mmCIF file of C-alpha atoms in Angstrom:
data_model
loop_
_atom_site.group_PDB
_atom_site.id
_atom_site.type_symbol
_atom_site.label_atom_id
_atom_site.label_comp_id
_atom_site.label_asym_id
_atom_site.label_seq_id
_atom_site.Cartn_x
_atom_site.Cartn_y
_atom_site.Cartn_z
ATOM 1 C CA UNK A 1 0.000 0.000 0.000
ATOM 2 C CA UNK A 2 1.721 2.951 -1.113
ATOM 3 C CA UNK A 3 1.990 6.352 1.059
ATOM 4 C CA UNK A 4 3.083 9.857 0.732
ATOM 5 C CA UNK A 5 4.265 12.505 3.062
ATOM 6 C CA UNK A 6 1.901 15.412 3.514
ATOM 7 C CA UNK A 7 4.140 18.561 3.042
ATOM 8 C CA UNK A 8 1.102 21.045 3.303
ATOM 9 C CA UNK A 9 1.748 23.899 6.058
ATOM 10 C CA UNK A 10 0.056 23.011 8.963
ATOM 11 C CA UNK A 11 0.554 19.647 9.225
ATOM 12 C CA UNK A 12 3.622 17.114 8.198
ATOM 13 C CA UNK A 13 2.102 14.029 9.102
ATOM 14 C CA UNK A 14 1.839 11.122 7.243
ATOM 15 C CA UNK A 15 -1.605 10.912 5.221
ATOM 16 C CA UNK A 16 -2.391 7.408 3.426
ATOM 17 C CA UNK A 17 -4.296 6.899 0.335
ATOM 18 C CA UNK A 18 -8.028 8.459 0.418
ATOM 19 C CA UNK A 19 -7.470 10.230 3.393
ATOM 20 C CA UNK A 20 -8.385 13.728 2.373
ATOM 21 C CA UNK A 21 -11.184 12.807 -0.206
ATOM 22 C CA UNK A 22 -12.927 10.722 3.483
ATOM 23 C CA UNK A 23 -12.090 14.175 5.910
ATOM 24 C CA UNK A 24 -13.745 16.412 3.231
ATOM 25 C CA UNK A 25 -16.506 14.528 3.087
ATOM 26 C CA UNK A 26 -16.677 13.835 6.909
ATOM 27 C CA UNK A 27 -16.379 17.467 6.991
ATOM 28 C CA UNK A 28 -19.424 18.107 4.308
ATOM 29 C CA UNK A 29 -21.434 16.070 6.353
ATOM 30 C CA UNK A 30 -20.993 17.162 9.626
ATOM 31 C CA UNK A 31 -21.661 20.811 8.244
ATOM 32 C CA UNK A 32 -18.498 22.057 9.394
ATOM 33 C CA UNK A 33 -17.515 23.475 5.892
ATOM 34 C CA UNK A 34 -19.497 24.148 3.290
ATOM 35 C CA UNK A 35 -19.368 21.616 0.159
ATOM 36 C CA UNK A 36 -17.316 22.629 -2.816
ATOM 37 C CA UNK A 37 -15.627 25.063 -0.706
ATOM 38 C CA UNK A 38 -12.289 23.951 -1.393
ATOM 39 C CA UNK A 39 -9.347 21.586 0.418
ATOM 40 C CA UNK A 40 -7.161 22.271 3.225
ATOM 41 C CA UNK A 41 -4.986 24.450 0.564
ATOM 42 C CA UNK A 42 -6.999 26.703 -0.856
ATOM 43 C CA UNK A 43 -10.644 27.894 -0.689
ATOM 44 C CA UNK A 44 -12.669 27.571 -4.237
ATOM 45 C CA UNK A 45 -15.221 25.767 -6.018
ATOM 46 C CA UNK A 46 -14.106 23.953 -8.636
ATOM 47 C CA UNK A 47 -12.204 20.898 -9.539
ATOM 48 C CA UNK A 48 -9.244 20.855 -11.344
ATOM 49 C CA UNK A 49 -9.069 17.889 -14.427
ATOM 50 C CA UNK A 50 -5.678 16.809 -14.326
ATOM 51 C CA UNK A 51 -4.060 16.407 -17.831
ATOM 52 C CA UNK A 52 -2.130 13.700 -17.286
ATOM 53 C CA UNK A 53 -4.853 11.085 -15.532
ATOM 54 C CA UNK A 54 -8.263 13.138 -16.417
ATOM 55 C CA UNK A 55 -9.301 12.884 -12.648
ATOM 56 C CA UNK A 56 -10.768 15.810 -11.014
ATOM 57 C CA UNK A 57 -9.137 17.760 -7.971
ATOM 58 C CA UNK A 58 -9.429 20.554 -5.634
ATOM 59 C CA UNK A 59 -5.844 21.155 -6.532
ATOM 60 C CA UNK A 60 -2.672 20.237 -7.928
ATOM 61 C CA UNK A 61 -1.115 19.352 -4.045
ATOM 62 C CA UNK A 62 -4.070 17.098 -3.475
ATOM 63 C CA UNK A 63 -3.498 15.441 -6.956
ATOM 64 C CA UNK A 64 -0.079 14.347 -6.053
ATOM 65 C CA UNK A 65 -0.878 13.561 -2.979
ATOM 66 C CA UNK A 66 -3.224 10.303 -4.369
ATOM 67 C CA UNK A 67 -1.027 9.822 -7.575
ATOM 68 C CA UNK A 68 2.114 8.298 -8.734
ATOM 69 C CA UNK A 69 2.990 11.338 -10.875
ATOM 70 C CA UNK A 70 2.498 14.610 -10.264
ATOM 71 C CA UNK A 71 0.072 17.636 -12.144
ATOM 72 C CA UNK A 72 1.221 20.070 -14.005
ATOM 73 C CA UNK A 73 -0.642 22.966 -13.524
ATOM 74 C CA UNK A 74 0.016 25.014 -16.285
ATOM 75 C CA UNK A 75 -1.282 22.413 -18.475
ATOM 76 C CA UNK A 76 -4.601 22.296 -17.144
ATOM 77 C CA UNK A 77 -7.449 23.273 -19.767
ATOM 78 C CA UNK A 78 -10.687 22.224 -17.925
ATOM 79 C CA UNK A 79 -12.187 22.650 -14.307
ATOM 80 C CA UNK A 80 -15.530 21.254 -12.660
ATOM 81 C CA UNK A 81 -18.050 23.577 -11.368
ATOM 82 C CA UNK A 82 -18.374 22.487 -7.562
ATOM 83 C CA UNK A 83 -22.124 23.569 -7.394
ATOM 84 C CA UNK A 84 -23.798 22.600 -10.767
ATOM 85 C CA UNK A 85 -20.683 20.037 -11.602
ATOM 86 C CA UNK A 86 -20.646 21.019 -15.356
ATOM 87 C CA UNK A 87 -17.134 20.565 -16.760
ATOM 88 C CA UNK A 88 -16.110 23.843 -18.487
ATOM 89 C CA UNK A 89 -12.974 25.209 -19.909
ATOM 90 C CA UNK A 90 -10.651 26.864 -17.707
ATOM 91 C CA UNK A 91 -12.005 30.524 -16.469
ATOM 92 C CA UNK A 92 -12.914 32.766 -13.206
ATOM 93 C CA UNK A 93 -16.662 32.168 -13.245
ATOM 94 C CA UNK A 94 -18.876 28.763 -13.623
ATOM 95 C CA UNK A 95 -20.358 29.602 -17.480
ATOM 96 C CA UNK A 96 -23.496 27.911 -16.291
ATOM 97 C CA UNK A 97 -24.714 28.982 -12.963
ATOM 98 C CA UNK A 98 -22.067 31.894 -12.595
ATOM 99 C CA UNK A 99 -20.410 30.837 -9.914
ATOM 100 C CA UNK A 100 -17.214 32.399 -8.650
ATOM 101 C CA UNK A 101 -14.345 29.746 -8.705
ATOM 102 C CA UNK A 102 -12.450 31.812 -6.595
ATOM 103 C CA UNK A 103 -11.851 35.749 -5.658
ATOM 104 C CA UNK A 104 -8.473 35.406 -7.468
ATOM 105 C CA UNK A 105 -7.607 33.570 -10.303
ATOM 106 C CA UNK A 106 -4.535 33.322 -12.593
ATOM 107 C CA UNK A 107 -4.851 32.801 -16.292
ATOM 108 C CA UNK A 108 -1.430 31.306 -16.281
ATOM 109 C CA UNK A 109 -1.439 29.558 -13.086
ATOM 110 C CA UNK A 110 -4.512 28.576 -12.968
ATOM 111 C CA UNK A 111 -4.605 29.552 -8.963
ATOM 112 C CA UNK A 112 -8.079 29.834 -7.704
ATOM 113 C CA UNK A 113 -7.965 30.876 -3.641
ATOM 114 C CA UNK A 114 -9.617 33.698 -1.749
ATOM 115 C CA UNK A 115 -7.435 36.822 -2.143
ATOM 116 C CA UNK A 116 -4.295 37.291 -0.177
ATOM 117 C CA UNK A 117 -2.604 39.879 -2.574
ATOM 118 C CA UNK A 118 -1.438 37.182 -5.025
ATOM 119 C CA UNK A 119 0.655 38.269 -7.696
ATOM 120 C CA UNK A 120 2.010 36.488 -10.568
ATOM 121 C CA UNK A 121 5.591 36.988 -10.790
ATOM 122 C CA UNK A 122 6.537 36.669 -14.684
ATOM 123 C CA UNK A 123 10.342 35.818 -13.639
ATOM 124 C CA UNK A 124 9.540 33.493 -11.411
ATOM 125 C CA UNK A 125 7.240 31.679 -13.030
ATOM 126 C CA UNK A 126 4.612 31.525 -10.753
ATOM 127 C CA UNK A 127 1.674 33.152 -8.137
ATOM 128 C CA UNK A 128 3.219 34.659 -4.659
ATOM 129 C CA UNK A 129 1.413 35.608 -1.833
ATOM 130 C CA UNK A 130 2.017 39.827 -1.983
ATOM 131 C CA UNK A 131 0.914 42.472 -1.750
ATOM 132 C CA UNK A 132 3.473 43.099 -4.683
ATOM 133 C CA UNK A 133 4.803 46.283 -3.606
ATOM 134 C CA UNK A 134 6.338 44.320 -0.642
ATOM 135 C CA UNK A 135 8.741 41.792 -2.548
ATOM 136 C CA UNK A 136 10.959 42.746 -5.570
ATOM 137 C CA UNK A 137 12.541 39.596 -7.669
ATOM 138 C CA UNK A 138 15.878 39.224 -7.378
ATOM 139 C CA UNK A 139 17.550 38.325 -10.747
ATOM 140 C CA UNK A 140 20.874 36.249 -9.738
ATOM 141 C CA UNK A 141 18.865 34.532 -7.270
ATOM 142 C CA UNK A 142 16.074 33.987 -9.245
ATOM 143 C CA UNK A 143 13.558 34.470 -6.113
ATOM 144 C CA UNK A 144 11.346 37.368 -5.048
ATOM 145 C CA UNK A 145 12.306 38.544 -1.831
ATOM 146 C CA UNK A 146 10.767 41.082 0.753
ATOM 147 C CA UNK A 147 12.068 44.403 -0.155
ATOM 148 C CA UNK A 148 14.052 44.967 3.319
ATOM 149 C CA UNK A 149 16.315 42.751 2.280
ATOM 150 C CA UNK A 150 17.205 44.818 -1.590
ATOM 151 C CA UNK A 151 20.668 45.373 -1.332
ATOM 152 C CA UNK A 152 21.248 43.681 2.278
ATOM 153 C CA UNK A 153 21.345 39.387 1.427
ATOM 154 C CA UNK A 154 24.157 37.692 -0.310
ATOM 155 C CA UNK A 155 23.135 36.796 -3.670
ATOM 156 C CA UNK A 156 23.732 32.884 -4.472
ATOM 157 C CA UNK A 157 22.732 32.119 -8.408
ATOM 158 C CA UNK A 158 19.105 29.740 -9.097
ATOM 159 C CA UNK A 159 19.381 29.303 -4.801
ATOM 160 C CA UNK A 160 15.576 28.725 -4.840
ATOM 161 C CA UNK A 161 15.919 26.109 -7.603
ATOM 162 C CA UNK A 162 17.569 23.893 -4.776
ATOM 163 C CA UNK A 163 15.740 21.463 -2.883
ATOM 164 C CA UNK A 164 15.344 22.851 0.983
ATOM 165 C CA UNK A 165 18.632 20.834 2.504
ATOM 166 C CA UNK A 166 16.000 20.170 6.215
ATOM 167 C CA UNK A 167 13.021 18.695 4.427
ATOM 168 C CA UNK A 168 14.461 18.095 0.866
ATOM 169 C CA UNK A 169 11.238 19.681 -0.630
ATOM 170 C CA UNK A 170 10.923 21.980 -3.164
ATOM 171 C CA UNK A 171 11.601 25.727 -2.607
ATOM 172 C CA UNK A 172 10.542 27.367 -5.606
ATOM 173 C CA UNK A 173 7.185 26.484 -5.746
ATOM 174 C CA UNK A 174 6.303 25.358 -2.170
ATOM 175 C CA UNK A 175 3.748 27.420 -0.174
ATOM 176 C CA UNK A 176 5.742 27.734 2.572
ATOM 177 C CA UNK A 177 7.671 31.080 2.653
ATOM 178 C CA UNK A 178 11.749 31.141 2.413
ATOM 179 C CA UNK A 179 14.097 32.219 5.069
ATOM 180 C CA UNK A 180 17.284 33.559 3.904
ATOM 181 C CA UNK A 181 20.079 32.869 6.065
ATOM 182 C CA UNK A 182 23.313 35.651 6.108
ATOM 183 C CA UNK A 183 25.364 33.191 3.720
ATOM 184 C CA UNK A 184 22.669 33.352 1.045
ATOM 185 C CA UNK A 185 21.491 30.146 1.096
ATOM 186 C CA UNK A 186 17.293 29.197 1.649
ATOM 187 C CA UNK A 187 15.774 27.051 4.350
ATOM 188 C CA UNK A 188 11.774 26.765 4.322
ATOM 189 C CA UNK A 189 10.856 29.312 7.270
ATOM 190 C CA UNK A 190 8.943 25.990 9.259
ATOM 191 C CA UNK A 191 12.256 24.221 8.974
ATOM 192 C CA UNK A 192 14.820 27.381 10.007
ATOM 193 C CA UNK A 193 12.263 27.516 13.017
ATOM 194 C CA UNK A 194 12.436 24.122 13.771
ATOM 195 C CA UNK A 195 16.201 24.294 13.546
ATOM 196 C CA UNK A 196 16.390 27.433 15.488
ATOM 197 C CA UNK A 197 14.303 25.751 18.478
ATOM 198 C CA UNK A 198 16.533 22.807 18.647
ATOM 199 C CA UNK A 199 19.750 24.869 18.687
ATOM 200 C CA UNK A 200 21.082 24.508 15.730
ATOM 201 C CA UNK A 201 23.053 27.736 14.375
ATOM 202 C CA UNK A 202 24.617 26.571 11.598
ATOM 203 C CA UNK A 203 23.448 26.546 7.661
ATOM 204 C CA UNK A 204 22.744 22.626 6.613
ATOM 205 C CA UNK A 205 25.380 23.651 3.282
ATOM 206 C CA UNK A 206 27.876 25.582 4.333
ATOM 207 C CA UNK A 207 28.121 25.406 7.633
ATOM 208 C CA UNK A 208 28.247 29.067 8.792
ATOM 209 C CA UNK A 209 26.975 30.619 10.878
ATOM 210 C CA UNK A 210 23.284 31.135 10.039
ATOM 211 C CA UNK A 211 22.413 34.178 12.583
ATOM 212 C CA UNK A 212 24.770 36.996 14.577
ATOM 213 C CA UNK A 213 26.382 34.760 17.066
ATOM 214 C CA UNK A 214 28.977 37.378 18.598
ATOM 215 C CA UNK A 215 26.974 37.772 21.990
ATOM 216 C CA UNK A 216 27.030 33.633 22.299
ATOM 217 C CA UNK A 217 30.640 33.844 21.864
ATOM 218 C CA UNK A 218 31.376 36.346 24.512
ATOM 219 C CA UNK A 219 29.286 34.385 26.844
ATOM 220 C CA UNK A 220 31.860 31.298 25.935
ATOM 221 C CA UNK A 221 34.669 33.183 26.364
ATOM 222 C CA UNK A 222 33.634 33.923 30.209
ATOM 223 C CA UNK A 223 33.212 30.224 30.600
ATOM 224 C CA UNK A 224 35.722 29.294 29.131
ATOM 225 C CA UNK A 225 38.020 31.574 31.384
ATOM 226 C CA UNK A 226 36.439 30.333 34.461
ATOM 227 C CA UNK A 227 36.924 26.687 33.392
ATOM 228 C CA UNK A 228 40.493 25.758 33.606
ATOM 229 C CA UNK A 229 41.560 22.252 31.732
ATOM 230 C CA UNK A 230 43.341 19.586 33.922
ATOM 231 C CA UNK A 231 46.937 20.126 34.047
ATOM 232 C CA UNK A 232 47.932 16.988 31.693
ATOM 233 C CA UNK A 233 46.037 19.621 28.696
ATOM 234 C CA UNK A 234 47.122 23.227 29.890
ATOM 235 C CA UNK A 235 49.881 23.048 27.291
ATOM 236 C CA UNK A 236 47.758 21.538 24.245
ATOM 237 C CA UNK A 237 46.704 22.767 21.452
ATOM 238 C CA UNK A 238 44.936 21.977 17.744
ATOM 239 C CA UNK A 239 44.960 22.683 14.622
ATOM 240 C CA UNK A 240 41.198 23.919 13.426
ATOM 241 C CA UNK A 241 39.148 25.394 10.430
ATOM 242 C CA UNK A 242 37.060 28.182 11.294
ATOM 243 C CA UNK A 243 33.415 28.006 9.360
ATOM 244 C CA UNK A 244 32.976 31.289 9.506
ATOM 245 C CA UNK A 245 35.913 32.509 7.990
ATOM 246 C CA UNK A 246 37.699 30.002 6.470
ATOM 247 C CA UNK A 247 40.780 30.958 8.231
ATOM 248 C CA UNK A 248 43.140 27.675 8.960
ATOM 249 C CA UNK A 249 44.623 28.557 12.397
ATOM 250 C CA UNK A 250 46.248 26.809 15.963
ATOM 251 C CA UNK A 251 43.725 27.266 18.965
ATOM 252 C CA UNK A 252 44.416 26.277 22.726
ATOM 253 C CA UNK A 253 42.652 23.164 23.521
ATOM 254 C CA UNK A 254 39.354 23.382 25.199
ATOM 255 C CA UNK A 255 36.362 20.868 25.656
ATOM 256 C CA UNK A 256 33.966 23.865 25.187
ATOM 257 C CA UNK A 257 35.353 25.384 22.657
ATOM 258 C CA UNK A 258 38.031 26.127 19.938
ATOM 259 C CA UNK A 259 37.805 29.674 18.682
ATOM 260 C CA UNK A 260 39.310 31.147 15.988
ATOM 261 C CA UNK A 261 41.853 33.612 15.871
ATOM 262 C CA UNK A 262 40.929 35.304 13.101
ATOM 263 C CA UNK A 263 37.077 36.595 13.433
ATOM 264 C CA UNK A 264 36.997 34.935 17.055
ATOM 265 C CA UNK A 265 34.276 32.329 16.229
ATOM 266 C CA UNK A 266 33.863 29.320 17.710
ATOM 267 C CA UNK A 267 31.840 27.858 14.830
ATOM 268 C CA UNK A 268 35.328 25.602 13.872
ATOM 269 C CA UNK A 269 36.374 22.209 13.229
ATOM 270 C CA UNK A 270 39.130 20.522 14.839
ATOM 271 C CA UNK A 271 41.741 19.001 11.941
ATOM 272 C CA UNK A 272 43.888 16.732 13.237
ATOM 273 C CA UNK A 273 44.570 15.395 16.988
ATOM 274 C CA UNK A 274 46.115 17.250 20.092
ATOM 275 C CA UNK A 275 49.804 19.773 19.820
ATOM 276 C CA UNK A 276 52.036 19.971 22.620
ATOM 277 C CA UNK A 277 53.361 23.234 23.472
ATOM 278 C CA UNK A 278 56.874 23.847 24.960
ATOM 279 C CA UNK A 279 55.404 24.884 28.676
ATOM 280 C CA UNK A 280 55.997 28.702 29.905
ATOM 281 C CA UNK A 281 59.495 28.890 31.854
#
């Protein structure tokens, strides 16, 4: 029996064949939502007839959520009316009973949802969630961005054409919004939380430093001073990597810590096993 990971927003649990066509109609039935009113991704009433099988769908995630293959959106030519169920060709309003698929719709898309400032971004290829005049599309990094950070990221070329290195799900065209780290690569914002929580400060890719760490590493450096090593490693030392810099360097030995003597990081890597020092006359 074959099963798929739900990678919808609110939710990553596991969801097995059927599942969503049964809670939508539980849902109908208990009068909790309103039939045809859409899927747990967007609100709208129509179907989508995928191209490739000829089934009908709320939507493209719900599609490949039941399939083997996945829908292409853009290639979608005909939709089912929710209300009056006549299949019509692709448009805003139900040519029959004049219903309103959905209070925005893209021609090219082929989004129906209840309007959150969509926009269609013709260099990205696709809808965003706006308002517009919030995000402006970078062109090396092929990704519209929010407009505070024009000028102020480090541009890495096609960065959103990378799977997200947490979940290994698509960042491009996912619904969940990106977080740019300082080193310019992209985590999904859920899984940069979820990172963040556990303590992790580090980019998945790189390894850098993925947030302003210089208060953390004055902390360390008080506890390191307070923490003197045993005598038998007073006099050691290593030979590390810093992250952060790049810089190849010596550092005392510590068990909390090897910073770098370059930016004064500890975000390092220890190459190689313990130096011994000539000891202080």
């Amino acid at each position: 029996r074959r099963w798929r990971a739900c990678v919808c927003v609110g939710c990553r649990r596991v969801r097995f064949p059927g599942e969503r066509a049964m809670a939508a109609a539980a849902a109908a039935a208990a009068g909790g939502e309103e039939a045809g009113a859409g899927c747990e991704h967007y609100r709208r009433s129509c179907r989508l007839q995928a191209p490739c099988c000829g089934k009908f769908y709320i939507c493209r995630l719900c599609h490949d959520d039941e399939e083997n293959h996945q829908l292409d959106r853009f290639k979608v030519t005909h939709v089912q009316c929710a209300k009056c169920e006549i299949v019509q060709k692709v448009q805003k309003s139900c040519e029959s009973c004049q219903t309103e698929f959905g209070e925005y719709y893209c021609d090219t898309c082929h989004l129906f949802d209840v309007d959150k400032k969509q926009y269609h971004c013709l260099s990205c290829g696709i809808c965003r969630i706006g308002p517009e005049d919030n995000f402006f599309h970078c062109v090396k990094c092929n990704l519209c961005l929010a407009t505070h950070l024009r000028g102020k990221h480090k541009c890495v070329e096609n960065v959103s054409r990378q799977n997200c290195p947490v979940c290994m799900e698509d960042i491009h065209t996912s619904r969940i919004g990106a977080h740019v780290l300082d080193c310019g690569h992209l985590l999904h914002k859920t899984c940069h939380e979820m990172l963040f929580n556990k303590g992790a400060y580090r980019c998945p890719l790189c390894m850098r430093s993925a947030t302003d760490m210089t208060k953390y590493w004055e902390e360390l450096d008080s506890e390191i001073a307070q923490t003197p090593m045993p005598t038998d490693y007073l006099n050691m030392a290593v030979k590390i990597m810093c992250n952060d810099c790049q810089l190849h360097s010596t550092a005392p030995f510590h068990v909390l810590g090897l910073k770098c003597s370059g930016c004064g990081s500890y975000n390092t890597a220890q190459d190689g096993g313990l130096i011994a020092l000539q000891a202080q006359p």
